[in-house]
Amino acid sequence: MNNLHREVNKLFKHYPHTPKVMEFKEELFSNLQEKVQDLIKEGYSQQQAIKIAIEDVKDFTIDGVITVNKMQYKTELAQLAFIYSLIGLILSIPLMLYSFGRVFNFCTLIITLGLGIRYVGFKSSAKVIDDEIVVDINKIKSMKKLIWILWGTLFTVIIITATAVQFGSNVWFGTAIKVDGPYALGELLSRYYMPLITILIPFYFNHTTNFILNYKGDELNEF
């Protein structure tokens, strides 16, 4: 049954070697062995029996794991990343009134241009390259949670630090907090607004997770 084992390995070549996948693989191999033996008893050669058995299970699915077109999948994610970075660029425009805001806006512009070029490259390749990859949905869900935790932690640290730098001396010496006019108020608020824009990062991962969960077979939009 070496030929059968080789064919089963081909079916699972893109799948992660998780305990769940390996258990399913062994169970499938055992079932195929029995089916091949039954087909041989019916008069088929071993090679014919293996071919028939493999054809019957070629489109199997594993819970939590899906197969997607590699380039179309990457193109879709690159498109989402470009859209979110473009939103971030637009949201950062008011910050250009201040020096630190202009730096932030420039960095966002560079990122947006880079992601736009990447998206165009993937879109061109999607029509030519026809390859598949396996996506572990459970792993992506875990990564989404981790991204939110990391962002929440970092955002909290930044806000606390900004507040301490801005108002620490007032609290320490018990002096009144003064804001000299609208410009100073805008600069103060922008120091809280700027890190808030980065919430687009976990939003992006949240969107990509929903996109993957809604993905069925090869139903990605044609590019």
C-alpha positions as a Markdown table, in Angstrom:
| # | Residue | x | y | z |
|---|---|---|---|---|
| 1 | Met | 0.0 | 0.0 | 0.0 |
| 2 | Asn | 3.0 | 2.3 | -0.5 |
| 3 | Asn | 1.3 | 3.9 | -3.5 |
| 4 | Leu | -1.8 | 4.6 | -1.5 |
| 5 | His | 0.2 | 6.1 | 1.3 |
| 6 | Arg | 2.0 | 8.3 | -1.3 |
| 7 | Glu | -1.3 | 9.5 | -2.7 |
| 8 | Val | -2.7 | 10.3 | 0.7 |
| 9 | Asn | 0.5 | 12.3 | 1.5 |
| 10 | Lys | -0.2 | 14.4 | -1.6 |
| 11 | Leu | -3.7 | 15.2 | -0.4 |
| 12 | Phe | -2.3 | 16.5 | 2.8 |
| 13 | Lys | 0.9 | 18.2 | 1.5 |
| 14 | His | -0.5 | 21.8 | 2.1 |
| 15 | Tyr | -2.0 | 21.0 | 5.5 |
| 16 | Pro | -0.4 | 21.9 | 8.8 |
| 17 | His | 0.9 | 18.9 | 10.9 |
| 18 | Thr | -1.4 | 19.5 | 13.8 |
| 19 | Pro | -2.6 | 16.5 | 15.9 |
| 20 | Lys | -6.2 | 17.0 | 14.5 |
| 21 | Val | -5.0 | 16.9 | 10.9 |
| 22 | Met | -2.7 | 13.9 | 11.5 |
| 23 | Glu | -5.5 | 12.0 | 13.2 |
| 24 | Phe | -7.8 | 12.6 | 10.3 |
| 25 | Lys | -5.1 | 11.6 | 7.9 |
| 26 | Glu | -4.6 | 8.3 | 9.6 |
| 27 | Glu | -8.3 | 7.6 | 9.8 |
| 28 | Leu | -8.7 | 8.5 | 6.1 |
| 29 | Phe | -5.8 | 6.2 | 5.1 |
| 30 | Ser | -7.3 | 3.3 | 7.1 |
| 31 | Asn | -10.7 | 3.8 | 5.4 |
| 32 | Leu | -9.1 | 4.0 | 1.9 |
| 33 | Gln | -7.2 | 0.8 | 2.6 |
| 34 | Glu | -10.4 | -1.0 | 3.2 |
| 35 | Lys | -12.0 | 0.5 | 0.1 |
| 36 | Val | -9.0 | -0.4 | -2.1 |
| 37 | Gln | -9.2 | -4.0 | -0.8 |
| 38 | Asp | -12.9 | -4.2 | -1.6 |
| 39 | Leu | -12.3 | -2.8 | -5.1 |
| 40 | Ile | -9.5 | -5.3 | -5.8 |
| 41 | Lys | -11.9 | -8.1 | -4.8 |
| 42 | Glu | -14.4 | -6.7 | -7.4 |
| 43 | Gly | -11.7 | -7.3 | -10.1 |
| 44 | Tyr | -9.9 | -3.9 | -10.2 |
| 45 | Ser | -6.1 | -3.8 | -10.3 |
| 46 | Gln | -4.4 | -2.2 | -7.3 |
| 47 | Gln | -3.6 | 0.9 | -9.3 |
| 48 | Gln | -7.1 | 1.3 | -10.6 |
| 49 | Ala | -8.5 | 0.7 | -7.1 |
| 50 | Ile | -6.2 | 3.4 | -5.6 |
| 51 | Lys | -7.2 | 5.9 | -8.3 |
| 52 | Ile | -10.9 | 5.3 | -7.8 |
| 53 | Ala | -10.6 | 5.5 | -4.0 |
| 54 | Ile | -8.6 | 8.8 | -4.1 |
| 55 | Glu | -10.9 | 10.4 | -6.6 |
| 56 | Asp | -13.9 | 9.8 | -4.2 |
| 57 | Val | -12.2 | 11.6 | -1.3 |
| 58 | Lys | -10.2 | 14.3 | -3.2 |
| 59 | Asp | -12.6 | 17.1 | -2.1 |
| 60 | Phe | -12.5 | 16.3 | 1.6 |
| 61 | Thr | -12.7 | 19.1 | 4.2 |
| 62 | Ile | -11.3 | 19.4 | 7.8 |
| 63 | Asp | -13.1 | 21.6 | 10.3 |
| 64 | Gly | -11.2 | 24.8 | 10.9 |
| 65 | Val | -9.0 | 24.3 | 7.9 |
| 66 | Ile | -9.7 | 25.6 | 4.3 |
| 67 | Thr | -7.9 | 25.5 | 1.0 |
| 68 | Val | -7.7 | 28.8 | -0.9 |
| 69 | Asn | -6.1 | 30.1 | -4.1 |
| 70 | Lys | -2.8 | 31.4 | -3.0 |
| 71 | Met | -2.5 | 34.6 | -5.1 |
| 72 | Gln | -6.1 | 35.5 | -5.0 |
| 73 | Tyr | -6.0 | 35.2 | -1.2 |
| 74 | Lys | -2.9 | 37.3 | -0.9 |
| 75 | Thr | -4.4 | 39.9 | -3.4 |
| 76 | Glu | -7.6 | 40.2 | -1.3 |
| 77 | Leu | -5.6 | 40.7 | 1.9 |
| 78 | Ala | -3.3 | 43.2 | 0.2 |
| 79 | Gln | -6.3 | 45.1 | -1.1 |
| 80 | Leu | -7.8 | 45.3 | 2.5 |
| 81 | Ala | -4.4 | 46.5 | 3.9 |
| 82 | Phe | -4.2 | 49.2 | 1.2 |
| 83 | Ile | -7.8 | 50.4 | 1.9 |
| 84 | Tyr | -7.1 | 50.5 | 5.7 |
| 85 | Ser | -3.8 | 52.4 | 5.2 |
| 86 | Leu | -5.6 | 54.9 | 2.9 |
| 87 | Ile | -8.2 | 55.5 | 5.6 |
| 88 | Gly | -5.4 | 56.0 | 8.1 |
| 89 | Leu | -3.7 | 58.5 | 5.7 |
| 90 | Ile | -7.0 | 60.5 | 5.4 |
| 91 | Leu | -7.5 | 60.5 | 9.2 |
| 92 | Ser | -4.0 | 61.8 | 9.8 |
| 93 | Ile | -4.4 | 64.9 | 7.6 |
| 94 | Pro | -5.6 | 67.1 | 10.5 |
| 95 | Leu | -2.4 | 66.2 | 12.3 |
| 96 | Met | -0.3 | 68.0 | 9.7 |
| 97 | Leu | -0.9 | 71.2 | 11.6 |
| 98 | Tyr | 1.8 | 70.0 | 14.0 |
| 99 | Ser | 5.4 | 68.9 | 13.4 |
| 100 | Phe | 4.9 | 65.4 | 15.0 |
| 101 | Gly | 1.7 | 65.0 | 13.0 |
| 102 | Arg | 3.5 | 65.8 | 9.7 |
| 103 | Val | 6.0 | 63.0 | 10.5 |
| 104 | Phe | 3.2 | 60.6 | 11.2 |
| 105 | Asn | 1.3 | 61.6 | 8.0 |
| 106 | Phe | 4.5 | 61.1 | 5.9 |
| 107 | Cys | 5.1 | 57.7 | 7.4 |
| 108 | Thr | 1.5 | 56.7 | 6.7 |
| 109 | Leu | 1.9 | 58.0 | 3.1 |
| 110 | Ile | 5.0 | 55.8 | 2.6 |
| 111 | Ile | 3.2 | 52.8 | 4.0 |
| 112 | Thr | 0.1 | 53.4 | 1.8 |
| 113 | Leu | 2.2 | 53.7 | -1.3 |
| 114 | Gly | 4.1 | 50.5 | -0.5 |
| 115 | Leu | 0.9 | 48.6 | 0.1 |
| 116 | Gly | -0.6 | 50.0 | -3.1 |
| 117 | Ile | 2.4 | 48.8 | -5.1 |
| 118 | Arg | 2.2 | 45.4 | -3.4 |
| 119 | Tyr | -1.5 | 45.1 | -4.2 |
| 120 | Val | -1.0 | 45.9 | -7.9 |
| 121 | Gly | 1.8 | 43.3 | -8.0 |
| 122 | Phe | -0.4 | 40.6 | -6.4 |
| 123 | Lys | -3.3 | 41.5 | -8.6 |
| 124 | Ser | -1.2 | 41.0 | -11.8 |
| 125 | Ser | 0.1 | 37.7 | -10.5 |
| 126 | Ala | -3.3 | 36.4 | -9.5 |
| 127 | Lys | -4.3 | 35.9 | -13.1 |
| 128 | Val | -1.2 | 33.9 | -13.9 |
| 129 | Ile | -0.3 | 31.8 | -10.8 |
| 130 | Asp | -2.7 | 29.0 | -9.9 |
| 131 | Asp | -1.5 | 27.5 | -6.6 |
| 132 | Glu | -3.3 | 26.7 | -3.4 |
| 133 | Ile | -2.5 | 27.1 | 0.3 |
| 134 | Val | -4.1 | 25.8 | 3.4 |
| 135 | Val | -5.4 | 28.4 | 6.0 |
| 136 | Asp | -5.8 | 27.3 | 9.6 |
| 137 | Ile | -8.9 | 29.3 | 10.8 |
| 138 | Asn | -8.4 | 28.5 | 14.5 |
| 139 | Lys | -4.8 | 29.9 | 14.3 |
| 140 | Ile | -6.0 | 33.1 | 12.6 |
| 141 | Lys | -8.7 | 33.6 | 15.3 |
| 142 | Ser | -6.1 | 33.2 | 18.0 |
| 143 | Met | -3.8 | 35.7 | 16.2 |
| 144 | Lys | -6.7 | 38.2 | 16.0 |
| 145 | Lys | -7.2 | 38.0 | 19.8 |
| 146 | Leu | -3.5 | 38.4 | 20.3 |
| 147 | Ile | -3.4 | 41.5 | 18.0 |
| 148 | Trp | -6.2 | 43.1 | 20.0 |
| 149 | Ile | -4.5 | 42.4 | 23.3 |
| 150 | Leu | -1.1 | 43.8 | 22.0 |
| 151 | Trp | -2.8 | 46.9 | 20.6 |
| 152 | Gly | -4.8 | 47.5 | 23.7 |
| 153 | Thr | -1.8 | 47.2 | 25.9 |
| 154 | Leu | 0.4 | 49.4 | 23.7 |
| 155 | Phe | -2.4 | 52.0 | 23.4 |
| 156 | Thr | -2.9 | 52.1 | 27.1 |
| 157 | Val | 0.8 | 52.6 | 27.8 |
| 158 | Ile | 1.1 | 55.4 | 25.2 |
| 159 | Ile | -1.9 | 57.2 | 26.6 |
| 160 | Ile | -0.7 | 56.9 | 30.2 |
| 161 | Thr | 2.8 | 58.1 | 29.1 |
| 162 | Ala | 1.4 | 61.0 | 27.2 |
| 163 | Thr | -0.8 | 62.0 | 30.1 |
| 164 | Ala | 2.1 | 61.7 | 32.6 |
| 165 | Val | 4.4 | 63.9 | 30.4 |
| 166 | Gln | 1.7 | 66.5 | 29.8 |
| 167 | Phe | 0.2 | 66.8 | 33.2 |
| 168 | Gly | 2.7 | 65.0 | 35.5 |
| 169 | Ser | 4.3 | 68.2 | 36.8 |
| 170 | Asn | 0.9 | 69.9 | 37.4 |
| 171 | Val | -0.3 | 66.9 | 39.5 |
| 172 | Trp | 3.1 | 66.7 | 41.4 |
| 173 | Phe | 3.3 | 70.4 | 42.2 |
| 174 | Gly | -0.5 | 70.9 | 42.5 |
| 175 | Thr | -0.6 | 73.7 | 39.9 |
| 176 | Ala | -3.5 | 74.4 | 37.6 |
| 177 | Ile | -3.6 | 73.0 | 34.1 |
| 178 | Lys | -3.5 | 75.8 | 31.5 |
| 179 | Val | -4.1 | 75.5 | 27.8 |
| 180 | Asp | -3.0 | 78.6 | 25.9 |
| 181 | Gly | -5.6 | 78.9 | 23.1 |
| 182 | Pro | -7.2 | 76.7 | 20.4 |
| 183 | Tyr | -3.9 | 75.8 | 18.8 |
| 184 | Ala | -2.4 | 74.4 | 22.0 |
| 185 | Leu | -5.7 | 72.6 | 22.7 |
| 186 | Gly | -5.6 | 71.0 | 19.3 |
| 187 | Glu | -2.0 | 70.0 | 19.8 |
| 188 | Leu | -2.9 | 68.4 | 23.2 |
| 189 | Leu | -5.8 | 66.5 | 21.8 |
| 190 | Ser | -3.8 | 65.4 | 18.7 |
| 191 | Arg | -1.4 | 63.5 | 21.0 |
| 192 | Tyr | -4.4 | 61.3 | 22.0 |
| 193 | Tyr | -5.9 | 61.2 | 18.5 |
| 194 | Met | -2.8 | 60.0 | 16.8 |
| 195 | Pro | -2.4 | 56.7 | 18.7 |
| 196 | Leu | -6.1 | 56.2 | 18.3 |
| 197 | Ile | -5.7 | 56.0 | 14.5 |
| 198 | Thr | -3.7 | 52.9 | 15.0 |
| 199 | Ile | -6.9 | 51.0 | 15.9 |
| 200 | Leu | -7.1 | 50.4 | 12.2 |
| 201 | Ile | -4.5 | 47.7 | 12.6 |
| 202 | Pro | -6.6 | 45.4 | 14.8 |
| 203 | Phe | -9.6 | 46.4 | 12.7 |
| 204 | Tyr | -7.7 | 45.1 | 9.6 |
| 205 | Phe | -7.0 | 41.8 | 11.2 |
| 206 | Asn | -10.6 | 41.5 | 12.4 |
| 207 | His | -11.8 | 42.2 | 8.8 |
| 208 | Thr | -9.4 | 39.6 | 7.3 |
| 209 | Thr | -10.6 | 37.0 | 9.8 |
| 210 | Asn | -14.2 | 37.6 | 8.8 |
| 211 | Phe | -13.2 | 37.4 | 5.1 |
| 212 | Ile | -11.6 | 34.1 | 5.6 |
| 213 | Leu | -14.5 | 32.7 | 7.6 |
| 214 | Asn | -16.8 | 33.7 | 4.7 |
| 215 | Tyr | -14.5 | 32.2 | 2.1 |
| 216 | Lys | -15.9 | 29.0 | 0.5 |
| 217 | Gly | -13.9 | 26.9 | -1.9 |
| 218 | Asp | -12.7 | 29.1 | -4.7 |
| 219 | Glu | -15.4 | 31.7 | -4.5 |
| 220 | Leu | -13.1 | 34.7 | -4.3 |
| 221 | Asn | -13.9 | 37.5 | -6.7 |
| 222 | Glu | -12.3 | 37.1 | -10.1 |
| 223 | Phe | -9.6 | 39.7 | -10.7 |
